[in-house]
Amino acid sequence: MWRASVLTIFPDMFPGPLGTSLAGKALAAGTWALETIDIRNFGIGVHRTVDDTPAGGGPGMVMKADVLANAIDSVAADTRPRILLSPRGTPLTQARVKDLARGPGAILVCGRFEGVDERVIEARALEEISVGDYVLSGGEIAALVLMDACIRLLPGVMGHEASGQDESFSDGLLEYPQFTRPQVFEGRPIPEVLISGDHAKVAAWRREQAEKLTQSRRGDLWTAFSDRLGPAKKPPAKG
Ligand code: SAH
């Protein structure tokens, strides 16, 4: 069973959207398990304080290292990666998601305020992961994003085992365009090749579309993809 332990001052946010749909069914079925640890329970004094003003001055508050360390230490020590959701972290990729989904689960620390005291990141060897180059108000939604991406890859969660294989990023390309009935929508027909019944042609068309899309929308992915193929197998540049 894939186990997520989430450290947060807002445990009510979980499972949130992951309690419905495929993830919710998988949670009920015991494919994955969720534990929330309320950081506030480790807060200091009658007010259960979890934050303090930043050393050196400046706006906002910083999550206290001692409080967070105690919260982290309350989670049974195991082999799961300890992750701090953080805009400064390594951007989350589908490769890392696959890697995490294959593992035992994750311990996810959700920051709030201006962030967390640097020393707890070091002292508890937290791996910082970002869900994108923008700033959220807290790590909770980022943790939900990471969990959702992992959970859908767990065996038996997606209706079709194969549907995880063809999609965006899995081979370094964005996914080809999808269509379904009706045959004509507001005067726009489904591309003929897709209703030809010729599987080889369909596969070739999809591949070509995926390459075109990746090249025009994501130069970064395209460069990495072409580099990986090596000069000999490089696909021809398309305009
Ligand atoms: N002052 C910080 C931002 C703090 S945002 C800075 O400039 O780096 C508060 C918390 O939200 C962070 O501690 C982190 O846990 C979470 N968070 C914000 N943006 C995020 C992102 N892009 N990815 C992952 N977590 C994020």
PDB file of C-alpha atoms and ligand atoms in Angstrom:
ATOM      1  CA  MET A   1       0.000   0.000   0.000  1.00  0.00           C
ATOM      2  CA  TRP A   2       1.285   3.473  -0.980  1.00  0.00           C
ATOM      3  CA  ARG A   3       1.293   5.668   2.114  1.00  0.00           C
ATOM      4  CA  ALA A   4       1.175   9.447   2.285  1.00  0.00           C
ATOM      5  CA  SER A   5       1.800  11.284   5.548  1.00  0.00           C
ATOM      6  CA  VAL A   6       1.010  14.975   5.264  1.00  0.00           C
ATOM      7  CA  LEU A   7       2.244  17.520   7.809  1.00  0.00           C
ATOM      8  CA  THR A   8       0.095  20.635   7.731  1.00  0.00           C
ATOM      9  CA  ILE A   9      -1.607  23.248   9.876  1.00  0.00           C
ATOM     10  CA  PHE A  10      -4.748  22.632   7.787  1.00  0.00           C
ATOM     11  CA  PRO A  11      -5.453  18.873   8.042  1.00  0.00           C
ATOM     12  CA  ASP A  12      -9.086  19.545   6.997  1.00  0.00           C
ATOM     13  CA  MET A  13      -7.829  20.164   3.464  1.00  0.00           C
ATOM     14  CA  PHE A  14      -7.170  16.396   3.125  1.00  0.00           C
ATOM     15  CA  PRO A  15      -8.092  14.210   1.365  1.00  0.00           C
ATOM     16  CA  GLY A  16     -10.110  17.060  -0.209  1.00  0.00           C
ATOM     17  CA  PRO A  17     -10.417  16.422  -3.942  1.00  0.00           C
ATOM     18  CA  LEU A  18      -8.525  13.135  -3.547  1.00  0.00           C
ATOM     19  CA  GLY A  19     -11.524  11.754  -1.649  1.00  0.00           C
ATOM     20  CA  THR A  20     -13.558  11.659  -4.873  1.00  0.00           C
ATOM     21  CA  SER A  21     -13.225  10.024  -8.297  1.00  0.00           C
ATOM     22  CA  LEU A  22     -10.470   7.498  -8.996  1.00  0.00           C
ATOM     23  CA  ALA A  23      -8.243   8.545  -6.093  1.00  0.00           C
ATOM     24  CA  GLY A  24     -11.186   8.418  -3.674  1.00  0.00           C
ATOM     25  CA  LYS A  25     -12.165   4.934  -4.792  1.00  0.00           C
ATOM     26  CA  ALA A  26      -8.555   3.791  -4.489  1.00  0.00           C
ATOM     27  CA  LEU A  27      -8.378   5.303  -0.986  1.00  0.00           C
ATOM     28  CA  ALA A  28     -11.534   3.431   0.053  1.00  0.00           C
ATOM     29  CA  ALA A  29     -10.180   0.248  -1.530  1.00  0.00           C
ATOM     30  CA  GLY A  30      -6.916   0.535   0.423  1.00  0.00           C
ATOM     31  CA  THR A  31      -4.675   1.007  -2.620  1.00  0.00           C
ATOM     32  CA  TRP A  32      -3.212   4.008  -0.844  1.00  0.00           C
ATOM     33  CA  ALA A  33      -3.476   5.403   2.668  1.00  0.00           C
ATOM     34  CA  LEU A  34      -3.477   8.934   3.990  1.00  0.00           C
ATOM     35  CA  GLU A  35      -2.399  10.199   7.376  1.00  0.00           C
ATOM     36  CA  THR A  36      -2.424  13.870   8.334  1.00  0.00           C
ATOM     37  CA  ILE A  37      -0.269  15.271  11.092  1.00  0.00           C
ATOM     38  CA  ASP A  38      -1.495  18.583  12.503  1.00  0.00           C
ATOM     39  CA  ILE A  39       1.638  20.663  12.981  1.00  0.00           C
ATOM     40  CA  ARG A  40      -0.361  22.815  15.404  1.00  0.00           C
ATOM     41  CA  ASN A  41      -0.331  19.877  17.878  1.00  0.00           C
ATOM     42  CA  PHE A  42       3.415  20.455  18.190  1.00  0.00           C
ATOM     43  CA  GLY A  43       3.014  24.220  18.610  1.00  0.00           C
ATOM     44  CA  ILE A  44       4.436  26.013  21.595  1.00  0.00           C
ATOM     45  CA  GLY A  45       2.529  27.396  24.589  1.00  0.00           C
ATOM     46  CA  VAL A  46      -1.182  27.885  25.150  1.00  0.00           C
ATOM     47  CA  HIS A  47      -1.542  29.354  21.667  1.00  0.00           C
ATOM     48  CA  ARG A  48       0.237  26.399  20.089  1.00  0.00           C
ATOM     49  CA  THR A  49       2.453  28.815  18.188  1.00  0.00           C
ATOM     50  CA  VAL A  50       4.013  27.418  15.003  1.00  0.00           C
ATOM     51  CA  ASP A  51       5.564  30.585  13.553  1.00  0.00           C
ATOM     52  CA  ASP A  52       7.665  33.570  14.484  1.00  0.00           C
ATOM     53  CA  THR A  53       9.014  36.737  12.900  1.00  0.00           C
ATOM     54  CA  PRO A  54      11.884  36.395  10.397  1.00  0.00           C
ATOM     55  CA  ALA A  55      15.406  36.835  11.729  1.00  0.00           C
ATOM     56  CA  GLY A  56      16.886  39.880  10.043  1.00  0.00           C
ATOM     57  CA  GLY A  57      13.494  41.523   9.690  1.00  0.00           C
ATOM     58  CA  GLY A  58      11.065  41.739   6.812  1.00  0.00           C
ATOM     59  CA  PRO A  59       7.406  40.977   6.298  1.00  0.00           C
ATOM     60  CA  GLY A  60       5.431  37.910   7.346  1.00  0.00           C
ATOM     61  CA  MET A  61       6.199  34.970   9.563  1.00  0.00           C
ATOM     62  CA  VAL A  62       8.430  31.897   9.356  1.00  0.00           C
ATOM     63  CA  MET A  63       7.533  28.364  10.451  1.00  0.00           C
ATOM     64  CA  LYS A  64       9.565  27.400  13.480  1.00  0.00           C
ATOM     65  CA  ALA A  65      12.295  24.759  13.086  1.00  0.00           C
ATOM     66  CA  ASP A  66      11.732  23.178  16.515  1.00  0.00           C
ATOM     67  CA  VAL A  67       7.979  22.784  16.007  1.00  0.00           C
ATOM     68  CA  LEU A  68       8.366  21.323  12.515  1.00  0.00           C
ATOM     69  CA  ALA A  69      11.164  18.993  13.626  1.00  0.00           C
ATOM     70  CA  ASN A  70       8.974  17.581  16.399  1.00  0.00           C
ATOM     71  CA  ALA A  71       6.102  17.100  13.970  1.00  0.00           C
ATOM     72  CA  ILE A  72       8.407  15.329  11.491  1.00  0.00           C
ATOM     73  CA  ASP A  73       9.887  13.139  14.228  1.00  0.00           C
ATOM     74  CA  SER A  74       6.389  12.012  15.241  1.00  0.00           C
ATOM     75  CA  VAL A  75       6.030  10.219  11.910  1.00  0.00           C
ATOM     76  CA  ALA A  76       7.381   6.701  12.245  1.00  0.00           C
ATOM     77  CA  ALA A  77      10.852   6.606  10.749  1.00  0.00           C
ATOM     78  CA  ASP A  78      10.765   4.625   7.511  1.00  0.00           C
ATOM     79  CA  THR A  79      12.211   4.619   4.029  1.00  0.00           C
ATOM     80  CA  ARG A  80       9.737   7.034   2.492  1.00  0.00           C
ATOM     81  CA  PRO A  81      11.222  10.205   0.965  1.00  0.00           C
ATOM     82  CA  ARG A  82      10.728  13.296   3.137  1.00  0.00           C
ATOM     83  CA  ILE A  83       9.587  16.099   0.891  1.00  0.00           C
ATOM     84  CA  LEU A  84       9.061  19.785   1.573  1.00  0.00           C
ATOM     85  CA  LEU A  85       6.756  21.393  -0.964  1.00  0.00           C
ATOM     86  CA  SER A  86       8.572  24.583  -1.888  1.00  0.00           C
ATOM     87  CA  PRO A  87       8.722  27.032  -4.797  1.00  0.00           C
ATOM     88  CA  ARG A  88      12.519  26.829  -4.506  1.00  0.00           C
ATOM     89  CA  GLY A  89      12.485  23.072  -4.998  1.00  0.00           C
ATOM     90  CA  THR A  90      13.335  20.872  -7.959  1.00  0.00           C
ATOM     91  CA  PRO A  91      10.415  21.129 -10.390  1.00  0.00           C
ATOM     92  CA  LEU A  92       8.219  18.023 -10.220  1.00  0.00           C
ATOM     93  CA  THR A  93       8.357  15.952 -13.403  1.00  0.00           C
ATOM     94  CA  GLN A  94       6.491  12.883 -14.617  1.00  0.00           C
ATOM     95  CA  ALA A  95       9.742  10.917 -14.242  1.00  0.00           C
ATOM     96  CA  ARG A  96       9.950  11.795 -10.542  1.00  0.00           C
ATOM     97  CA  VAL A  97       6.228  11.067 -10.138  1.00  0.00           C
ATOM     98  CA  LYS A  98       6.719   7.576 -11.614  1.00  0.00           C
ATOM     99  CA  ASP A  99       9.642   7.035  -9.325  1.00  0.00           C
ATOM    100  CA  LEU A 100       7.627   8.115  -6.252  1.00  0.00           C
ATOM    101  CA  ALA A 101       4.619   5.996  -7.305  1.00  0.00           C
ATOM    102  CA  ARG A 102       6.839   2.909  -7.513  1.00  0.00           C
ATOM    103  CA  GLY A 103       8.108   3.547  -3.970  1.00  0.00           C
ATOM    104  CA  PRO A 104       6.462   3.099  -0.543  1.00  0.00           C
ATOM    105  CA  GLY A 105       4.848   6.575  -0.492  1.00  0.00           C
ATOM    106  CA  ALA A 106       5.935   9.978   0.755  1.00  0.00           C
ATOM    107  CA  ILE A 107       6.124  12.193   3.807  1.00  0.00           C
ATOM    108  CA  LEU A 108       4.967  15.627   2.681  1.00  0.00           C
ATOM    109  CA  VAL A 109       5.664  18.780   4.659  1.00  0.00           C
ATOM    110  CA  CYS A 110       3.435  21.736   3.780  1.00  0.00           C
ATOM    111  CA  GLY A 111       4.887  25.167   4.413  1.00  0.00           C
ATOM    112  CA  ARG A 112       2.820  28.264   5.181  1.00  0.00           C
ATOM    113  CA  PHE A 113       3.500  31.965   5.730  1.00  0.00           C
ATOM    114  CA  GLU A 114       6.847  33.071   4.238  1.00  0.00           C
ATOM    115  CA  GLY A 115       8.182  29.547   4.400  1.00  0.00           C
ATOM    116  CA  VAL A 116      10.091  27.420   6.912  1.00  0.00           C
ATOM    117  CA  ASP A 117      13.252  27.924   8.959  1.00  0.00           C
ATOM    118  CA  GLU A 118      16.159  26.778   6.763  1.00  0.00           C
ATOM    119  CA  ARG A 119      17.706  24.739   9.577  1.00  0.00           C
ATOM    120  CA  VAL A 120      14.891  22.195   9.727  1.00  0.00           C
ATOM    121  CA  ILE A 121      15.295  21.559   5.984  1.00  0.00           C
ATOM    122  CA  GLU A 122      18.937  20.686   6.628  1.00  0.00           C
ATOM    123  CA  ALA A 123      18.501  18.903   9.949  1.00  0.00           C
ATOM    124  CA  ARG A 124      15.742  16.596   8.674  1.00  0.00           C
ATOM    125  CA  ALA A 125      17.217  16.276   5.175  1.00  0.00           C
ATOM    126  CA  LEU A 126      14.048  17.449   3.466  1.00  0.00           C
ATOM    127  CA  GLU A 127      14.000  17.219  -0.331  1.00  0.00           C
ATOM    128  CA  GLU A 128      12.449  20.400  -1.736  1.00  0.00           C
ATOM    129  CA  ILE A 129      10.005  19.885  -4.606  1.00  0.00           C
ATOM    130  CA  SER A 130       8.139  22.600  -6.519  1.00  0.00           C
ATOM    131  CA  VAL A 131       4.950  22.178  -8.539  1.00  0.00           C
ATOM    132  CA  GLY A 132       5.725  25.148 -10.763  1.00  0.00           C
ATOM    133  CA  ASP A 133       7.243  28.599 -11.067  1.00  0.00           C
ATOM    134  CA  TYR A 134       4.560  30.492  -9.179  1.00  0.00           C
ATOM    135  CA  VAL A 135       3.885  31.035  -5.490  1.00  0.00           C
ATOM    136  CA  LEU A 136       1.001  29.347  -3.665  1.00  0.00           C
ATOM    137  CA  SER A 137      -0.187  30.441  -0.239  1.00  0.00           C
ATOM    138  CA  GLY A 138       0.729  27.076   1.242  1.00  0.00           C
ATOM    139  CA  GLY A 139       2.117  23.652   0.437  1.00  0.00           C
ATOM    140  CA  GLU A 140      -1.219  21.855   0.823  1.00  0.00           C
ATOM    141  CA  ILE A 141      -2.443  22.233  -2.755  1.00  0.00           C
ATOM    142  CA  ALA A 142       1.050  21.373  -3.993  1.00  0.00           C
ATOM    143  CA  ALA A 143       0.949  18.202  -1.865  1.00  0.00           C
ATOM    144  CA  LEU A 144      -2.446  17.324  -3.375  1.00  0.00           C
ATOM    145  CA  VAL A 145      -0.982  17.828  -6.851  1.00  0.00           C
ATOM    146  CA  LEU A 146       1.965  15.541  -6.120  1.00  0.00           C
ATOM    147  CA  MET A 147      -0.252  12.869  -4.540  1.00  0.00           C
ATOM    148  CA  ASP A 148      -2.791  12.966  -7.373  1.00  0.00           C
ATOM    149  CA  ALA A 149      -0.061  12.504  -9.972  1.00  0.00           C
ATOM    150  CA  CYS A 150       1.332   9.501  -8.048  1.00  0.00           C
ATOM    151  CA  ILE A 151      -1.959   7.858  -7.089  1.00  0.00           C
ATOM    152  CA  ARG A 152      -3.288   7.631 -10.644  1.00  0.00           C
ATOM    153  CA  LEU A 153      -0.210   5.561 -11.529  1.00  0.00           C
ATOM    154  CA  LEU A 154      -0.685   3.009  -8.722  1.00  0.00           C
ATOM    155  CA  PRO A 155      -1.600  -0.451 -10.034  1.00  0.00           C
ATOM    156  CA  GLY A 156      -5.354  -0.804 -10.520  1.00  0.00           C
ATOM    157  CA  VAL A 157      -6.239   2.881 -10.067  1.00  0.00           C
ATOM    158  CA  MET A 158      -6.718   3.878 -13.701  1.00  0.00           C
ATOM    159  CA  GLY A 159      -9.431   2.017 -15.554  1.00  0.00           C
ATOM    160  CA  HIS A 160      -7.080   1.239 -18.384  1.00  0.00           C
ATOM    161  CA  GLU A 161      -3.547   0.225 -17.384  1.00  0.00           C
ATOM    162  CA  ALA A 162      -2.346   1.403 -20.784  1.00  0.00           C
ATOM    163  CA  SER A 163      -3.684   4.927 -20.459  1.00  0.00           C
ATOM    164  CA  GLY A 164      -0.677   6.003 -18.408  1.00  0.00           C
ATOM    165  CA  GLN A 165       1.757   5.014 -21.112  1.00  0.00           C
ATOM    166  CA  ASP A 166       0.773   7.122 -24.098  1.00  0.00           C
ATOM    167  CA  GLU A 167       0.171  10.412 -22.384  1.00  0.00           C
ATOM    168  CA  SER A 168       2.063  13.676 -22.194  1.00  0.00           C
ATOM    169  CA  PHE A 169       5.641  13.493 -20.880  1.00  0.00           C
ATOM    170  CA  SER A 170       5.762   9.707 -20.655  1.00  0.00           C
ATOM    171  CA  ASP A 171       8.070   9.483 -23.662  1.00  0.00           C
ATOM    172  CA  GLY A 172       9.276  13.083 -23.509  1.00  0.00           C
ATOM    173  CA  LEU A 173       6.603  14.383 -25.878  1.00  0.00           C
ATOM    174  CA  LEU A 174       3.293  16.156 -25.314  1.00  0.00           C
ATOM    175  CA  GLU A 175       0.256  14.077 -26.158  1.00  0.00           C
ATOM    176  CA  TYR A 176      -1.313  14.113 -29.624  1.00  0.00           C
ATOM    177  CA  PRO A 177      -4.799  15.674 -30.014  1.00  0.00           C
ATOM    178  CA  GLN A 178      -7.775  13.534 -28.997  1.00  0.00           C
ATOM    179  CA  PHE A 179     -11.216  13.320 -30.589  1.00  0.00           C
ATOM    180  CA  THR A 180     -14.459  11.495 -29.967  1.00  0.00           C
ATOM    181  CA  ARG A 181     -17.975  11.462 -31.422  1.00  0.00           C
ATOM    182  CA  PRO A 182     -19.795  13.275 -32.946  1.00  0.00           C
ATOM    183  CA  GLN A 183     -18.004  12.842 -36.260  1.00  0.00           C
ATOM    184  CA  VAL A 184     -18.616  16.508 -37.086  1.00  0.00           C
ATOM    185  CA  PHE A 185     -18.724  19.205 -34.404  1.00  0.00           C
ATOM    186  CA  GLU A 186     -19.764  22.730 -35.481  1.00  0.00           C
ATOM    187  CA  GLY A 187     -18.528  21.976 -38.977  1.00  0.00           C
ATOM    188  CA  ARG A 188     -15.220  20.476 -37.789  1.00  0.00           C
ATOM    189  CA  PRO A 189     -14.723  16.830 -38.753  1.00  0.00           C
ATOM    190  CA  ILE A 190     -12.515  14.345 -36.905  1.00  0.00           C
ATOM    191  CA  PRO A 191      -9.244  13.963 -38.915  1.00  0.00           C
ATOM    192  CA  GLU A 192      -9.899  11.308 -41.549  1.00  0.00           C
ATOM    193  CA  VAL A 193      -6.918   9.142 -40.643  1.00  0.00           C
ATOM    194  CA  LEU A 194      -8.428   8.461 -37.209  1.00  0.00           C
ATOM    195  CA  ILE A 195     -11.516   6.852 -38.700  1.00  0.00           C
ATOM    196  CA  SER A 196      -9.592   4.977 -41.380  1.00  0.00           C
ATOM    197  CA  GLY A 197      -9.147   1.881 -39.235  1.00  0.00           C
ATOM    198  CA  ASP A 198      -5.488   1.730 -40.326  1.00  0.00           C
ATOM    199  CA  HIS A 199      -3.654   1.325 -37.001  1.00  0.00           C
ATOM    200  CA  ALA A 200      -0.199   1.937 -38.417  1.00  0.00           C
ATOM    201  CA  LYS A 201      -1.332   5.158 -40.080  1.00  0.00           C
ATOM    202  CA  VAL A 202      -3.072   6.267 -36.893  1.00  0.00           C
ATOM    203  CA  ALA A 203       0.087   5.634 -34.860  1.00  0.00           C
ATOM    204  CA  ALA A 204       2.233   7.524 -37.380  1.00  0.00           C
ATOM    205  CA  TRP A 205      -0.186  10.478 -37.416  1.00  0.00           C
ATOM    206  CA  ARG A 206      -0.285  10.634 -33.626  1.00  0.00           C
ATOM    207  CA  ARG A 207       3.476  10.523 -33.397  1.00  0.00           C
ATOM    208  CA  GLU A 208       3.827  13.303 -35.941  1.00  0.00           C
ATOM    209  CA  GLN A 209       1.253  15.447 -34.126  1.00  0.00           C
ATOM    210  CA  ALA A 210       2.956  14.851 -30.771  1.00  0.00           C
ATOM    211  CA  GLU A 211       6.291  15.935 -32.218  1.00  0.00           C
ATOM    212  CA  LYS A 212       4.806  19.039 -33.867  1.00  0.00           C
ATOM    213  CA  LEU A 213       3.035  20.093 -30.677  1.00  0.00           C
ATOM    214  CA  THR A 214       6.082  19.555 -28.518  1.00  0.00           C
ATOM    215  CA  GLN A 215       8.288  21.479 -30.899  1.00  0.00           C
ATOM    216  CA  SER A 216       5.950  24.463 -31.170  1.00  0.00           C
ATOM    217  CA  ARG A 217       4.841  24.665 -27.519  1.00  0.00           C
ATOM    218  CA  ARG A 218       7.743  23.342 -25.513  1.00  0.00           C
ATOM    219  CA  GLY A 219      11.139  24.019 -27.021  1.00  0.00           C
ATOM    220  CA  ASP A 220      12.727  22.798 -23.766  1.00  0.00           C
ATOM    221  CA  LEU A 221      11.121  19.349 -23.998  1.00  0.00           C
ATOM    222  CA  TRP A 222      11.787  19.163 -27.723  1.00  0.00           C
ATOM    223  CA  THR A 223      15.497  19.841 -27.290  1.00  0.00           C
ATOM    224  CA  ALA A 224      15.768  17.219 -24.542  1.00  0.00           C
ATOM    225  CA  PHE A 225      13.835  14.733 -26.676  1.00  0.00           C
ATOM    226  CA  SER A 226      15.978  15.254 -29.793  1.00  0.00           C
ATOM    227  CA  ASP A 227      19.168  15.095 -27.732  1.00  0.00           C
ATOM    228  CA  ARG A 228      18.092  11.793 -26.244  1.00  0.00           C
ATOM    229  CA  LEU A 229      17.383  10.287 -29.640  1.00  0.00           C
ATOM    230  CA  GLY A 230      20.918  11.179 -30.685  1.00  0.00           C
ATOM    231  CA  PRO A 231      22.002  12.812 -33.956  1.00  0.00           C
ATOM    232  CA  ALA A 232      21.463   9.681 -36.036  1.00  0.00           C
ATOM    233  CA  LYS A 233      17.813   9.255 -35.130  1.00  0.00           C
ATOM    234  CA  LYS A 234      16.936  12.925 -34.799  1.00  0.00           C
ATOM    235  CA  PRO A 235      13.498  13.599 -36.252  1.00  0.00           C
ATOM    236  CA  PRO A 236      13.485  16.151 -39.068  1.00  0.00           C
ATOM    237  CA  ALA A 237      12.736  19.696 -37.905  1.00  0.00           C
ATOM    238  CA  LYS A 238       9.151  20.581 -38.645  1.00  0.00           C
ATOM    239  CA  GLY A 239       7.802  24.041 -39.251  1.00  0.00           C
TER     240      GLY A 239
HETATM  241  N1  SAH B   1       8.450  33.210   0.602  1.00  0.00           N
HETATM  242  C1  SAH B   1       8.528  31.960  -0.090  1.00  0.00           C
HETATM  243  C2  SAH B   1       7.146  31.486  -0.521  1.00  0.00           C
HETATM  244  C3  SAH B   1       6.317  30.982   0.629  1.00  0.00           C
HETATM  245  S1  SAH B   1       4.763  30.408   0.088  1.00  0.00           S
HETATM  246  C4  SAH B   1       9.410  32.127  -1.314  1.00  0.00           C
HETATM  247  O1  SAH B   1       9.441  33.217  -1.876  1.00  0.00           O
HETATM  248  O2  SAH B   1      10.039  31.138  -1.744  1.00  0.00           O
HETATM  249  C5  SAH B   1       4.284  29.414   1.462  1.00  0.00           C
HETATM  250  C6  SAH B   1       4.424  27.927   1.275  1.00  0.00           C
HETATM  251  O3  SAH B   1       3.656  27.505   0.169  1.00  0.00           O
HETATM  252  C7  SAH B   1       5.820  27.413   1.014  1.00  0.00           C
HETATM  253  O4  SAH B   1       6.539  27.218   2.192  1.00  0.00           O
HETATM  254  C8  SAH B   1       5.555  26.106   0.296  1.00  0.00           C
HETATM  255  O5  SAH B   1       5.333  25.046   1.221  1.00  0.00           O
HETATM  256  C9  SAH B   1       4.249  26.383  -0.443  1.00  0.00           C
HETATM  257  N2  SAH B   1       4.436  26.689  -1.867  1.00  0.00           N
HETATM  258  C10 SAH B   1       4.271  27.897  -2.461  1.00  0.00           C
HETATM  259  N3  SAH B   1       4.517  27.837  -3.772  1.00  0.00           N
HETATM  260  C11 SAH B   1       4.838  26.554  -4.055  1.00  0.00           C
HETATM  261  C12 SAH B   1       5.212  25.862  -5.246  1.00  0.00           C
HETATM  262  N4  SAH B   1       5.299  26.481  -6.416  1.00  0.00           N
HETATM  263  N5  SAH B   1       5.475  24.537  -5.153  1.00  0.00           N
HETATM  264  C13 SAH B   1       5.404  23.889  -3.976  1.00  0.00           C
HETATM  265  N6  SAH B   1       5.061  24.500  -2.814  1.00  0.00           N
HETATM  266  C14 SAH B   1       4.787  25.806  -2.830  1.00  0.00           C
END
